[in-house]
XYZ file of C-alpha atoms in Angstrom:
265
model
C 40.957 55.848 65.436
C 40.253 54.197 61.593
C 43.732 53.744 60.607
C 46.988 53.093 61.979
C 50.467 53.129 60.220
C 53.404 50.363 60.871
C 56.594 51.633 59.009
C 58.843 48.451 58.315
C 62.237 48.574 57.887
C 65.159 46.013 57.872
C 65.169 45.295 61.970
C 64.382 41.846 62.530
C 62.078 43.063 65.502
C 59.852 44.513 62.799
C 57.230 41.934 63.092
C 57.336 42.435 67.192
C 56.352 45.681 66.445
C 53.573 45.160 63.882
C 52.561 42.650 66.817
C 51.929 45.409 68.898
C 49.970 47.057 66.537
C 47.644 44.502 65.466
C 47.074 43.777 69.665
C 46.367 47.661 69.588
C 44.698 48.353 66.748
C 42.002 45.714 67.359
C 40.500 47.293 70.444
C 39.604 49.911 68.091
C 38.467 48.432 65.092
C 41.138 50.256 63.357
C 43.039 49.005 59.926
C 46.609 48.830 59.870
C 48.507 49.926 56.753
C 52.404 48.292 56.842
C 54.655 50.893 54.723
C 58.338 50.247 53.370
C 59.706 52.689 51.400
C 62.823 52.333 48.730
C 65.232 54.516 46.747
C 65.351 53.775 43.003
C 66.401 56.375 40.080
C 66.574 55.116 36.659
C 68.653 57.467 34.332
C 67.845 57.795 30.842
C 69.006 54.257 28.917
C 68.480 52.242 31.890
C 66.102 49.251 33.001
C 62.333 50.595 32.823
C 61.191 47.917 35.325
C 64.145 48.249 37.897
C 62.006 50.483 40.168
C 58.624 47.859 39.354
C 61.494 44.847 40.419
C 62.392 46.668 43.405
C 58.675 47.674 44.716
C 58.247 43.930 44.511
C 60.995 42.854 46.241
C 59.713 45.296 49.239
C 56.241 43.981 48.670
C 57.770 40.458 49.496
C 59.776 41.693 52.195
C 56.579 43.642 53.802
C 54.649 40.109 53.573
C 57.231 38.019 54.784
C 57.371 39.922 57.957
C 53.266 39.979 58.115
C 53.506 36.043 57.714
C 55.399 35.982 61.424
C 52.154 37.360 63.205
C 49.059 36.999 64.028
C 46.950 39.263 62.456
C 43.809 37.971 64.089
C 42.278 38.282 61.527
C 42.709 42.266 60.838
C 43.242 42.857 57.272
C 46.430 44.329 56.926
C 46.721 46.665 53.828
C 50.084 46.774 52.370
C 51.915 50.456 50.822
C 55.423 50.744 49.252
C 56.708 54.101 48.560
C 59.857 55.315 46.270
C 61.986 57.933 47.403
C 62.022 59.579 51.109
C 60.248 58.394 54.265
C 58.841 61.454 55.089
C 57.712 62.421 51.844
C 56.037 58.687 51.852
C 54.172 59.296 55.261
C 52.960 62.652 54.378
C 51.577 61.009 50.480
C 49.793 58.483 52.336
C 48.629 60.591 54.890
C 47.080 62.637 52.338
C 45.654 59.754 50.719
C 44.351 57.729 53.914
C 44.301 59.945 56.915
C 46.772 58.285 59.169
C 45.364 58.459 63.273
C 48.271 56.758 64.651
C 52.044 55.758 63.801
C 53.609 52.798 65.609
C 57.019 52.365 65.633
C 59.942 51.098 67.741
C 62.744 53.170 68.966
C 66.136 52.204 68.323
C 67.178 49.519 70.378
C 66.074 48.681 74.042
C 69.454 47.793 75.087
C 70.889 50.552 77.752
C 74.294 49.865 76.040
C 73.299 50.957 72.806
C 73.911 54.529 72.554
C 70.719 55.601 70.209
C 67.138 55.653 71.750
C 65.777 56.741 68.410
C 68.136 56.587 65.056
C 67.717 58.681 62.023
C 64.979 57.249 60.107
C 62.781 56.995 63.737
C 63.623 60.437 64.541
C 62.747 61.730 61.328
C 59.537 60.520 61.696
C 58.892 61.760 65.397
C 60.786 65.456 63.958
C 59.028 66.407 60.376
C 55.830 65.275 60.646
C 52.643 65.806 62.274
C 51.124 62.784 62.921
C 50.711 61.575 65.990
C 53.129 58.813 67.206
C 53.253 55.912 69.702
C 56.930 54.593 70.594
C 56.924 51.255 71.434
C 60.221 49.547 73.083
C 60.964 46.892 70.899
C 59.549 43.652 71.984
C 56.634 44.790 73.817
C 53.637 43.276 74.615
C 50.584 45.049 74.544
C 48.629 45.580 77.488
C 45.806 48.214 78.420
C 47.200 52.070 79.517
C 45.864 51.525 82.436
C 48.023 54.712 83.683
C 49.178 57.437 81.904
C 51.768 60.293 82.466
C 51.635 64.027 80.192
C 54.466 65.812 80.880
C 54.548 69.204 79.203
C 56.464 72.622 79.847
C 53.340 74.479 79.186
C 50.117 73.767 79.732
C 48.678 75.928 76.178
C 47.691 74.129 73.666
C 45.703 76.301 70.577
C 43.453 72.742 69.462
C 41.937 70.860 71.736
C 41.648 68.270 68.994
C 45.398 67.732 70.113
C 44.125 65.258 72.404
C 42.029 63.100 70.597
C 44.489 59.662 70.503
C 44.897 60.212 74.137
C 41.673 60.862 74.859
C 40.947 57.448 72.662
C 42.790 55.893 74.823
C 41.917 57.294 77.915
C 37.868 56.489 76.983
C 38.873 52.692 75.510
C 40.504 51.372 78.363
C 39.320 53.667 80.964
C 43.336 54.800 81.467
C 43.775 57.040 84.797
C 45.716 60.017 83.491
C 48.211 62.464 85.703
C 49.745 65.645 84.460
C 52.963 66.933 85.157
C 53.494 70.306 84.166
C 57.061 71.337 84.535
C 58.478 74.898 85.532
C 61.864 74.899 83.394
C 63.653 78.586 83.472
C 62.160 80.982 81.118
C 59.195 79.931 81.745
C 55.533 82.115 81.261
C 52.810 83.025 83.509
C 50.579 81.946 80.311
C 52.704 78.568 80.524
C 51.277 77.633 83.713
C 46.932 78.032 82.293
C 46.518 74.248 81.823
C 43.870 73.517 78.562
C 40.575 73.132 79.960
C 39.976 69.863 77.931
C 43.533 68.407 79.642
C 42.561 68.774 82.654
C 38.847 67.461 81.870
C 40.618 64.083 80.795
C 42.766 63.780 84.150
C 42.860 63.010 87.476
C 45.571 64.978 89.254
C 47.903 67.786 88.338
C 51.695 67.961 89.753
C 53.474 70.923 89.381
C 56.937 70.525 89.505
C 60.609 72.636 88.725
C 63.449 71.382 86.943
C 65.973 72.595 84.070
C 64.188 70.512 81.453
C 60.951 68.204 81.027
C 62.192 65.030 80.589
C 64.243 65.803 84.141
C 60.728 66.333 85.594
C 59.728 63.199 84.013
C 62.757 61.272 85.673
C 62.091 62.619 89.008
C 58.543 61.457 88.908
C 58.637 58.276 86.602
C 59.132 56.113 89.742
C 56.464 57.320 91.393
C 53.664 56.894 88.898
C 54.918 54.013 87.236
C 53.072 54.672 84.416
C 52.370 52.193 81.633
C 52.499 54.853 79.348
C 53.790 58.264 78.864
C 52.665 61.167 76.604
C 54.581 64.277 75.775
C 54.237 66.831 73.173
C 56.097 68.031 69.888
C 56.365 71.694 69.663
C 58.994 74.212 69.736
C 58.630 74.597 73.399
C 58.124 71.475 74.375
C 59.296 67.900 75.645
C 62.149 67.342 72.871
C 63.194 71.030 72.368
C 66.499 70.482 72.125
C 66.219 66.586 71.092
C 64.569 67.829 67.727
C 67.699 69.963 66.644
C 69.069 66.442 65.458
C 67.367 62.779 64.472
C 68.654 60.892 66.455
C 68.359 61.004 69.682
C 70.393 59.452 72.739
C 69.359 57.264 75.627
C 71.823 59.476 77.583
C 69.209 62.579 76.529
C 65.954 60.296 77.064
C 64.624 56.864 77.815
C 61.330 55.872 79.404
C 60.831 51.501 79.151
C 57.322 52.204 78.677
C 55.413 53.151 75.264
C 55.507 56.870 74.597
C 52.503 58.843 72.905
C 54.426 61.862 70.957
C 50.988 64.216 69.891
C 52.165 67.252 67.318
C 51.424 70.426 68.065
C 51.702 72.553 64.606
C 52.597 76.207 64.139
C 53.517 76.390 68.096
């Protein structure tokens, strides 16, 4: 894991989360690239330098919100992007070769209606890099156990795995699968990847009308200091993807959550 990605955006809990980060990232040896992105079109006639003013003023912003942690001395690399988010992540993806993006979901607060808002579910939704959700505020502590809840157990690269098993291998995490039976599903669902079950400890099978239910049901039990699902059309979020955002009502786990892409599934 070489480099790890901290979007920033206006939420004064930004730096809590680039906290987290850092505290992660150094057990790794990994850099950490902080990324704000900005909106600026100049028509013809107007200020040349408006966009150049306003890439500073996020520059400023980006380093203001590095100068609240401590970086222990990891050297944080700083990217500003005009235009869209996604389009941002996927340019310096292509540049970089992002491992890992950290960010926070919406609020932690069980009142507040949004687990993840639009710009967060964006990034979890349209692309395929893998993603760690960190409750805002958060301090970092090994996975010492780890819950993978999927629908079906196929997965066409085993290279899938390779932040989990990361993490699995850095902080010697006990993992536990829980493969849920949800209606409709496949005989074919139910062959677990040989290199999933290589990198855990025990297999439930349970039934229930959607993943995250099976989660619920089994959360207590585990207690799990972190969980780990997976994008695909069949999988955890399947109908939680249809939209951005996403509601607490729909899903909420108080734990960090390890979102790894499946692509072309």
């Amino acid at each position: 894991m070489n480099n790890i990605l901290v979007p920033i955006g206006t939420s004064p809990d930004s730096s809590k989360t680039l906290q987290y980060a850092i505290d992660f990232a150094i057990n790794f040896g990994a850099k950490i690239y902080v990324m704000d992105v900005f909106s600026v079109t100049t028509a013809v006639g107007s200020l040349a330098n408006v966009e150049e003013k306003v890439a500073k003023t996020s520059k400023e912003h980006l380093k203001e919100v590095i100068d609240q942690v401590d970086t222990k001395n990891l050297d944080i690399k700083i990217a500003t992007y005009n235009g869209d988010i996604i389009d941002g992540l996927k340019e310096i993806n292509k540049e970089l070769g992002i491992d890992l993006i950290i960010i926070a979901p919406r609020s932690n607060d069980i009142k507040e209606e949004l687990y993840l808002g639009h710009t967060s579910g964006r990034i979890i939704k349209q692309t395929d890099i893998p993603t760690l959700i960190v409750p805002k505020g958060t301090e970092f502590k090994p996975m010492k156990k780890i819950m993978t809840a999927f629908g079906s157990g196929i997965l066409k690269r085993s290279s899938i795995l390779n932040p989990l098993a990361m993490i699995k291998n850095k902080f010697r995490s006990e993992i536990s699968l829980l493969l849920v039976k949800r209606p409709g599903y496949t005989e074919d669902d139910l062959k677990v990847n040989t290199a999933l079950l290589d990198l855990s400890k025990k297999l439930t099978i349970t039934e229930n009308a959607t993943t995250y239910l099976g989660v619920i049901e089994h959360y207590q039990e585990e207690h799990p200091d972190m969980l780990c699902v997976f994008r695909r059309k069949r999988g955890f979020f399947k109908k939680l993807w249809e939209k951005n955002t996403i509601l607490k009502s729909e899903f909420y786990v108080p734990v960090p959550v390890l979102v790894l892409s499946v692509k072309k599934d």
